[in-house]
Amino acid sequence: MNALNDEELKLFVDSVRNYFKVTTGQDPKITSAYLATEAVEGYEFNGIVSFSGSYSGQVMVSMPAQLLREVLVLQGETDLSDTHLLDAVGEIANTLAGNARKNFGPTLGISVPIKLMGATGVTARVRQRPYAITLRWGPLPALVCVDVARNA
């Protein structure tokens, strides 16, 4: 397997930025994008989409409840239950994966999003060195981990 190049990784940063801009009308601030060398601390709501075919690995979106609630309110949602917050973070992960398919081609297989509550699920599901994108949407933090490699 081959690691993604800078351009491929930038697609995920741009996708995160575009998601917030389109759905909320507010740009997030990308606070860092780096190759993590230690366990990545996530937030309480996590959506994970796995890739297969021409690429393998996964993209994980991790967000605190407050951020998801505010995004849902901006979208006119009134159900702010934990179940609905899990659905929302899964949908965000699915959107980022769908954007990856547009760029990586139709041979990229995308799984149904897995949704997890609790930050401990994050460290157990990523490899030792994922590409981590941290951001702030207003005062609220979030994390996207890109753990994807090109299959030779």
JSON list of C-alpha atoms in Angstrom, two decimals:
[
{"chain": "A", "resi": 1, "resn": "MET", "atom": "CA", "xyz": [0.00, 0.00, 0.00]},
{"chain": "A", "resi": 2, "resn": "ASN", "atom": "CA", "xyz": [1.15, 3.53, -0.75]},
{"chain": "A", "resi": 3, "resn": "ALA", "atom": "CA", "xyz": [0.52, 6.56, 1.42]},
{"chain": "A", "resi": 4, "resn": "LEU", "atom": "CA", "xyz": [-1.59, 9.36, 0.03]},
{"chain": "A", "resi": 5, "resn": "ASN", "atom": "CA", "xyz": [0.34, 12.28, -1.44]},
{"chain": "A", "resi": 6, "resn": "ASP", "atom": "CA", "xyz": [-0.05, 15.91, -0.38]},
{"chain": "A", "resi": 7, "resn": "GLU", "atom": "CA", "xyz": [-2.64, 16.65, -3.07]},
{"chain": "A", "resi": 8, "resn": "GLU", "atom": "CA", "xyz": [-4.77, 13.68, -2.07]},
{"chain": "A", "resi": 9, "resn": "LEU", "atom": "CA", "xyz": [-4.62, 14.66, 1.60]},
{"chain": "A", "resi": 10, "resn": "LYS", "atom": "CA", "xyz": [-5.50, 18.26, 0.71]},
{"chain": "A", "resi": 11, "resn": "LEU", "atom": "CA", "xyz": [-8.72, 16.96, -0.85]},
{"chain": "A", "resi": 12, "resn": "PHE", "atom": "CA", "xyz": [-9.88, 15.91, 2.60]},
{"chain": "A", "resi": 13, "resn": "VAL", "atom": "CA", "xyz": [-8.98, 19.28, 4.15]},
{"chain": "A", "resi": 14, "resn": "ASP", "atom": "CA", "xyz": [-10.89, 21.06, 1.37]},
{"chain": "A", "resi": 15, "resn": "SER", "atom": "CA", "xyz": [-13.80, 18.67, 1.77]},
{"chain": "A", "resi": 16, "resn": "VAL", "atom": "CA", "xyz": [-14.08, 19.38, 5.51]},
{"chain": "A", "resi": 17, "resn": "ARG", "atom": "CA", "xyz": [-13.91, 23.11, 4.86]},
{"chain": "A", "resi": 18, "resn": "ASN", "atom": "CA", "xyz": [-16.53, 22.88, 2.10]},
{"chain": "A", "resi": 19, "resn": "TYR", "atom": "CA", "xyz": [-18.90, 20.76, 4.20]},
{"chain": "A", "resi": 20, "resn": "PHE", "atom": "CA", "xyz": [-19.14, 23.41, 6.91]},
{"chain": "A", "resi": 21, "resn": "LYS", "atom": "CA", "xyz": [-19.32, 26.29, 4.47]},
{"chain": "A", "resi": 22, "resn": "VAL", "atom": "CA", "xyz": [-22.18, 24.72, 2.51]},
{"chain": "A", "resi": 23, "resn": "THR", "atom": "CA", "xyz": [-24.19, 23.31, 5.43]},
{"chain": "A", "resi": 24, "resn": "THR", "atom": "CA", "xyz": [-23.73, 26.15, 7.93]},
{"chain": "A", "resi": 25, "resn": "GLY", "atom": "CA", "xyz": [-22.67, 29.16, 5.86]},
{"chain": "A", "resi": 26, "resn": "GLN", "atom": "CA", "xyz": [-19.65, 29.52, 8.14]},
{"chain": "A", "resi": 27, "resn": "ASP", "atom": "CA", "xyz": [-16.09, 28.48, 7.29]},
{"chain": "A", "resi": 28, "resn": "PRO", "atom": "CA", "xyz": [-14.33, 26.35, 9.87]},
{"chain": "A", "resi": 29, "resn": "LYS", "atom": "CA", "xyz": [-10.81, 27.26, 10.89]},
{"chain": "A", "resi": 30, "resn": "ILE", "atom": "CA", "xyz": [-8.43, 24.42, 10.14]},
{"chain": "A", "resi": 31, "resn": "THR", "atom": "CA", "xyz": [-6.17, 24.60, 13.18]},
{"chain": "A", "resi": 32, "resn": "SER", "atom": "CA", "xyz": [-3.71, 21.88, 12.15]},
{"chain": "A", "resi": 33, "resn": "ALA", "atom": "CA", "xyz": [-3.18, 19.05, 9.70]},
{"chain": "A", "resi": 34, "resn": "TYR", "atom": "CA", "xyz": [-0.44, 16.63, 10.58]},
{"chain": "A", "resi": 35, "resn": "LEU", "atom": "CA", "xyz": [0.76, 13.05, 10.58]},
{"chain": "A", "resi": 36, "resn": "ALA", "atom": "CA", "xyz": [-0.09, 11.86, 14.06]},
{"chain": "A", "resi": 37, "resn": "THR", "atom": "CA", "xyz": [2.64, 9.96, 15.84]},
{"chain": "A", "resi": 38, "resn": "GLU", "atom": "CA", "xyz": [0.71, 9.22, 19.00]},
{"chain": "A", "resi": 39, "resn": "ALA", "atom": "CA", "xyz": [-2.83, 8.21, 19.82]},
{"chain": "A", "resi": 40, "resn": "VAL", "atom": "CA", "xyz": [-5.33, 10.78, 18.61]},
{"chain": "A", "resi": 41, "resn": "GLU", "atom": "CA", "xyz": [-7.82, 12.06, 21.16]},
{"chain": "A", "resi": 42, "resn": "GLY", "atom": "CA", "xyz": [-11.31, 12.24, 19.75]},
{"chain": "A", "resi": 43, "resn": "TYR", "atom": "CA", "xyz": [-14.64, 13.56, 20.92]},
{"chain": "A", "resi": 44, "resn": "GLU", "atom": "CA", "xyz": [-17.81, 11.84, 22.05]},
{"chain": "A", "resi": 45, "resn": "PHE", "atom": "CA", "xyz": [-19.52, 11.37, 18.67]},
{"chain": "A", "resi": 46, "resn": "ASN", "atom": "CA", "xyz": [-17.71, 9.52, 15.89]},
{"chain": "A", "resi": 47, "resn": "GLY", "atom": "CA", "xyz": [-18.55, 8.52, 12.35]},
{"chain": "A", "resi": 48, "resn": "ILE", "atom": "CA", "xyz": [-16.27, 6.14, 10.45]},
{"chain": "A", "resi": 49, "resn": "VAL", "atom": "CA", "xyz": [-16.41, 5.17, 6.79]},
{"chain": "A", "resi": 50, "resn": "SER", "atom": "CA", "xyz": [-14.11, 2.46, 5.44]},
{"chain": "A", "resi": 51, "resn": "PHE", "atom": "CA", "xyz": [-12.65, 2.36, 1.94]},
{"chain": "A", "resi": 52, "resn": "SER", "atom": "CA", "xyz": [-11.98, -0.62, -0.29]},
{"chain": "A", "resi": 53, "resn": "GLY", "atom": "CA", "xyz": [-11.02, -1.21, -3.90]},
{"chain": "A", "resi": 54, "resn": "SER", "atom": "CA", "xyz": [-8.39, 1.16, -5.26]},
{"chain": "A", "resi": 55, "resn": "TYR", "atom": "CA", "xyz": [-7.78, 2.55, -1.75]},
{"chain": "A", "resi": 56, "resn": "SER", "atom": "CA", "xyz": [-8.06, 1.02, 1.68]},
{"chain": "A", "resi": 57, "resn": "GLY", "atom": "CA", "xyz": [-8.44, 2.47, 5.14]},
{"chain": "A", "resi": 58, "resn": "GLN", "atom": "CA", "xyz": [-10.96, 4.80, 6.68]},
{"chain": "A", "resi": 59, "resn": "VAL", "atom": "CA", "xyz": [-12.00, 8.34, 7.39]},
{"chain": "A", "resi": 60, "resn": "MET", "atom": "CA", "xyz": [-13.17, 9.14, 10.88]},
{"chain": "A", "resi": 61, "resn": "VAL", "atom": "CA", "xyz": [-15.04, 12.29, 11.91]},
{"chain": "A", "resi": 62, "resn": "SER", "atom": "CA", "xyz": [-15.07, 13.05, 15.64]},
{"chain": "A", "resi": 63, "resn": "MET", "atom": "CA", "xyz": [-17.11, 15.89, 17.12]},
{"chain": "A", "resi": 64, "resn": "PRO", "atom": "CA", "xyz": [-18.46, 17.04, 20.47]},
{"chain": "A", "resi": 65, "resn": "ALA", "atom": "CA", "xyz": [-22.21, 16.98, 21.05]},
{"chain": "A", "resi": 66, "resn": "GLN", "atom": "CA", "xyz": [-22.50, 20.77, 21.19]},
{"chain": "A", "resi": 67, "resn": "LEU", "atom": "CA", "xyz": [-21.07, 21.21, 17.70]},
{"chain": "A", "resi": 68, "resn": "LEU", "atom": "CA", "xyz": [-23.42, 18.62, 16.23]},
{"chain": "A", "resi": 69, "resn": "ARG", "atom": "CA", "xyz": [-26.42, 20.17, 17.99]},
{"chain": "A", "resi": 70, "resn": "GLU", "atom": "CA", "xyz": [-25.61, 23.62, 16.59]},
{"chain": "A", "resi": 71, "resn": "VAL", "atom": "CA", "xyz": [-25.17, 22.24, 13.06]},
{"chain": "A", "resi": 72, "resn": "LEU", "atom": "CA", "xyz": [-28.50, 20.42, 13.31]},
{"chain": "A", "resi": 73, "resn": "VAL", "atom": "CA", "xyz": [-30.27, 23.53, 14.62]},
{"chain": "A", "resi": 74, "resn": "LEU", "atom": "CA", "xyz": [-28.92, 25.52, 11.64]},
{"chain": "A", "resi": 75, "resn": "GLN", "atom": "CA", "xyz": [-30.36, 22.82, 9.39]},
{"chain": "A", "resi": 76, "resn": "GLY", "atom": "CA", "xyz": [-33.76, 23.25, 11.03]},
{"chain": "A", "resi": 77, "resn": "GLU", "atom": "CA", "xyz": [-33.69, 19.98, 12.96]},
{"chain": "A", "resi": 78, "resn": "THR", "atom": "CA", "xyz": [-35.55, 19.78, 16.27]},
{"chain": "A", "resi": 79, "resn": "ASP", "atom": "CA", "xyz": [-34.55, 16.23, 17.29]},
{"chain": "A", "resi": 80, "resn": "LEU", "atom": "CA", "xyz": [-31.25, 16.73, 19.13]},
{"chain": "A", "resi": 81, "resn": "SER", "atom": "CA", "xyz": [-31.16, 13.31, 20.79]},
{"chain": "A", "resi": 82, "resn": "ASP", "atom": "CA", "xyz": [-27.94, 11.31, 20.98]},
{"chain": "A", "resi": 83, "resn": "THR", "atom": "CA", "xyz": [-29.30, 8.99, 18.29]},
{"chain": "A", "resi": 84, "resn": "HIS", "atom": "CA", "xyz": [-29.80, 11.91, 15.95]},
{"chain": "A", "resi": 85, "resn": "LEU", "atom": "CA", "xyz": [-26.34, 13.31, 16.79]},
{"chain": "A", "resi": 86, "resn": "LEU", "atom": "CA", "xyz": [-24.85, 9.93, 15.87]},
{"chain": "A", "resi": 87, "resn": "ASP", "atom": "CA", "xyz": [-26.76, 9.97, 12.60]},
{"chain": "A", "resi": 88, "resn": "ALA", "atom": "CA", "xyz": [-25.43, 13.47, 11.90]},
{"chain": "A", "resi": 89, "resn": "VAL", "atom": "CA", "xyz": [-21.78, 12.60, 12.50]},
{"chain": "A", "resi": 90, "resn": "GLY", "atom": "CA", "xyz": [-22.20, 9.46, 10.38]},
{"chain": "A", "resi": 91, "resn": "GLU", "atom": "CA", "xyz": [-23.67, 11.56, 7.60]},
{"chain": "A", "resi": 92, "resn": "ILE", "atom": "CA", "xyz": [-20.76, 13.99, 7.76]},
{"chain": "A", "resi": 93, "resn": "ALA", "atom": "CA", "xyz": [-18.28, 11.07, 7.48]},
{"chain": "A", "resi": 94, "resn": "ASN", "atom": "CA", "xyz": [-20.31, 9.69, 4.58]},
{"chain": "A", "resi": 95, "resn": "THR", "atom": "CA", "xyz": [-20.26, 13.06, 2.82]},
{"chain": "A", "resi": 96, "resn": "LEU", "atom": "CA", "xyz": [-16.47, 13.31, 3.14]},
{"chain": "A", "resi": 97, "resn": "ALA", "atom": "CA", "xyz": [-16.12, 9.76, 1.80]},
{"chain": "A", "resi": 98, "resn": "GLY", "atom": "CA", "xyz": [-18.43, 10.57, -1.10]},
{"chain": "A", "resi": 99, "resn": "ASN", "atom": "CA", "xyz": [-16.30, 13.58, -1.95]},
{"chain": "A", "resi": 100, "resn": "ALA", "atom": "CA", "xyz": [-13.24, 11.31, -1.90]},
{"chain": "A", "resi": 101, "resn": "ARG", "atom": "CA", "xyz": [-14.91, 9.02, -4.44]},
{"chain": "A", "resi": 102, "resn": "LYS", "atom": "CA", "xyz": [-15.44, 11.97, -6.78]},
{"chain": "A", "resi": 103, "resn": "ASN", "atom": "CA", "xyz": [-11.69, 12.53, -6.78]},
{"chain": "A", "resi": 104, "resn": "PHE", "atom": "CA", "xyz": [-10.35, 8.98, -6.42]},
{"chain": "A", "resi": 105, "resn": "GLY", "atom": "CA", "xyz": [-12.69, 7.43, -8.96]},
{"chain": "A", "resi": 106, "resn": "PRO", "atom": "CA", "xyz": [-15.57, 4.96, -9.10]},
{"chain": "A", "resi": 107, "resn": "THR", "atom": "CA", "xyz": [-13.40, 1.98, -8.08]},
{"chain": "A", "resi": 108, "resn": "LEU", "atom": "CA", "xyz": [-13.29, 3.39, -4.56]},
{"chain": "A", "resi": 109, "resn": "GLY", "atom": "CA", "xyz": [-15.61, 1.31, -2.40]},
{"chain": "A", "resi": 110, "resn": "ILE", "atom": "CA", "xyz": [-17.29, 3.11, 0.52]},
{"chain": "A", "resi": 111, "resn": "SER", "atom": "CA", "xyz": [-18.86, 1.35, 3.50]},
{"chain": "A", "resi": 112, "resn": "VAL", "atom": "CA", "xyz": [-21.98, 2.33, 5.35]},
{"chain": "A", "resi": 113, "resn": "PRO", "atom": "CA", "xyz": [-20.91, 4.71, 8.16]},
{"chain": "A", "resi": 114, "resn": "ILE", "atom": "CA", "xyz": [-20.19, 3.17, 11.55]},
{"chain": "A", "resi": 115, "resn": "LYS", "atom": "CA", "xyz": [-21.32, 5.44, 14.37]},
{"chain": "A", "resi": 116, "resn": "LEU", "atom": "CA", "xyz": [-19.77, 5.31, 17.81]},
{"chain": "A", "resi": 117, "resn": "MET", "atom": "CA", "xyz": [-20.21, 7.22, 21.04]},
{"chain": "A", "resi": 118, "resn": "GLY", "atom": "CA", "xyz": [-17.21, 7.81, 23.28]},
{"chain": "A", "resi": 119, "resn": "ALA", "atom": "CA", "xyz": [-13.71, 9.05, 22.61]},
{"chain": "A", "resi": 120, "resn": "THR", "atom": "CA", "xyz": [-12.16, 5.68, 23.44]},
{"chain": "A", "resi": 121, "resn": "GLY", "atom": "CA", "xyz": [-13.55, 4.21, 20.24]},
{"chain": "A", "resi": 122, "resn": "VAL", "atom": "CA", "xyz": [-11.39, 6.60, 18.24]},
{"chain": "A", "resi": 123, "resn": "THR", "atom": "CA", "xyz": [-8.02, 5.37, 19.37]},
{"chain": "A", "resi": 124, "resn": "ALA", "atom": "CA", "xyz": [-8.99, 1.74, 18.89]},
{"chain": "A", "resi": 125, "resn": "ARG", "atom": "CA", "xyz": [-10.02, 2.18, 15.27]},
{"chain": "A", "resi": 126, "resn": "VAL", "atom": "CA", "xyz": [-7.17, 4.15, 13.71]},
{"chain": "A", "resi": 127, "resn": "ARG", "atom": "CA", "xyz": [-3.69, 2.97, 12.79]},
{"chain": "A", "resi": 128, "resn": "GLN", "atom": "CA", "xyz": [-0.72, 4.31, 14.66]},
{"chain": "A", "resi": 129, "resn": "ARG", "atom": "CA", "xyz": [-0.05, 7.17, 12.23]},
{"chain": "A", "resi": 130, "resn": "PRO", "atom": "CA", "xyz": [-3.23, 8.65, 10.76]},
{"chain": "A", "resi": 131, "resn": "TYR", "atom": "CA", "xyz": [-3.34, 12.04, 9.07]},
{"chain": "A", "resi": 132, "resn": "ALA", "atom": "CA", "xyz": [-5.15, 14.24, 11.57]},
{"chain": "A", "resi": 133, "resn": "ILE", "atom": "CA", "xyz": [-7.05, 17.40, 10.66]},
{"chain": "A", "resi": 134, "resn": "THR", "atom": "CA", "xyz": [-8.12, 19.50, 13.62]},
{"chain": "A", "resi": 135, "resn": "LEU", "atom": "CA", "xyz": [-10.54, 22.36, 13.23]},
{"chain": "A", "resi": 136, "resn": "ARG", "atom": "CA", "xyz": [-12.71, 24.84, 15.03]},
{"chain": "A", "resi": 137, "resn": "TRP", "atom": "CA", "xyz": [-16.16, 25.80, 13.94]},
{"chain": "A", "resi": 138, "resn": "GLY", "atom": "CA", "xyz": [-16.69, 28.93, 15.94]},
{"chain": "A", "resi": 139, "resn": "PRO", "atom": "CA", "xyz": [-15.36, 28.07, 19.40]},
{"chain": "A", "resi": 140, "resn": "LEU", "atom": "CA", "xyz": [-16.08, 24.35, 19.00]},
{"chain": "A", "resi": 141, "resn": "PRO", "atom": "CA", "xyz": [-13.32, 21.84, 18.14]},
{"chain": "A", "resi": 142, "resn": "ALA", "atom": "CA", "xyz": [-13.56, 18.81, 15.87]},
{"chain": "A", "resi": 143, "resn": "LEU", "atom": "CA", "xyz": [-11.26, 16.21, 14.39]},
{"chain": "A", "resi": 144, "resn": "VAL", "atom": "CA", "xyz": [-11.06, 14.33, 11.11]},
{"chain": "A", "resi": 145, "resn": "CYS", "atom": "CA", "xyz": [-8.63, 11.41, 10.81]},
{"chain": "A", "resi": 146, "resn": "VAL", "atom": "CA", "xyz": [-7.66, 10.23, 7.36]},
{"chain": "A", "resi": 147, "resn": "ASP", "atom": "CA", "xyz": [-6.20, 6.76, 7.55]},
{"chain": "A", "resi": 148, "resn": "VAL", "atom": "CA", "xyz": [-6.18, 5.82, 3.87]},
{"chain": "A", "resi": 149, "resn": "ALA", "atom": "CA", "xyz": [-3.59, 4.28, 1.55]},
{"chain": "A", "resi": 150, "resn": "ARG", "atom": "CA", "xyz": [-3.56, 3.70, -2.20]},
{"chain": "A", "resi": 151, "resn": "ASN", "atom": "CA", "xyz": [-3.50, 0.01, -3.13]},
{"chain": "A", "resi": 152, "resn": "ALA", "atom": "CA", "xyz": [-0.69, -0.83, -5.52]}
]
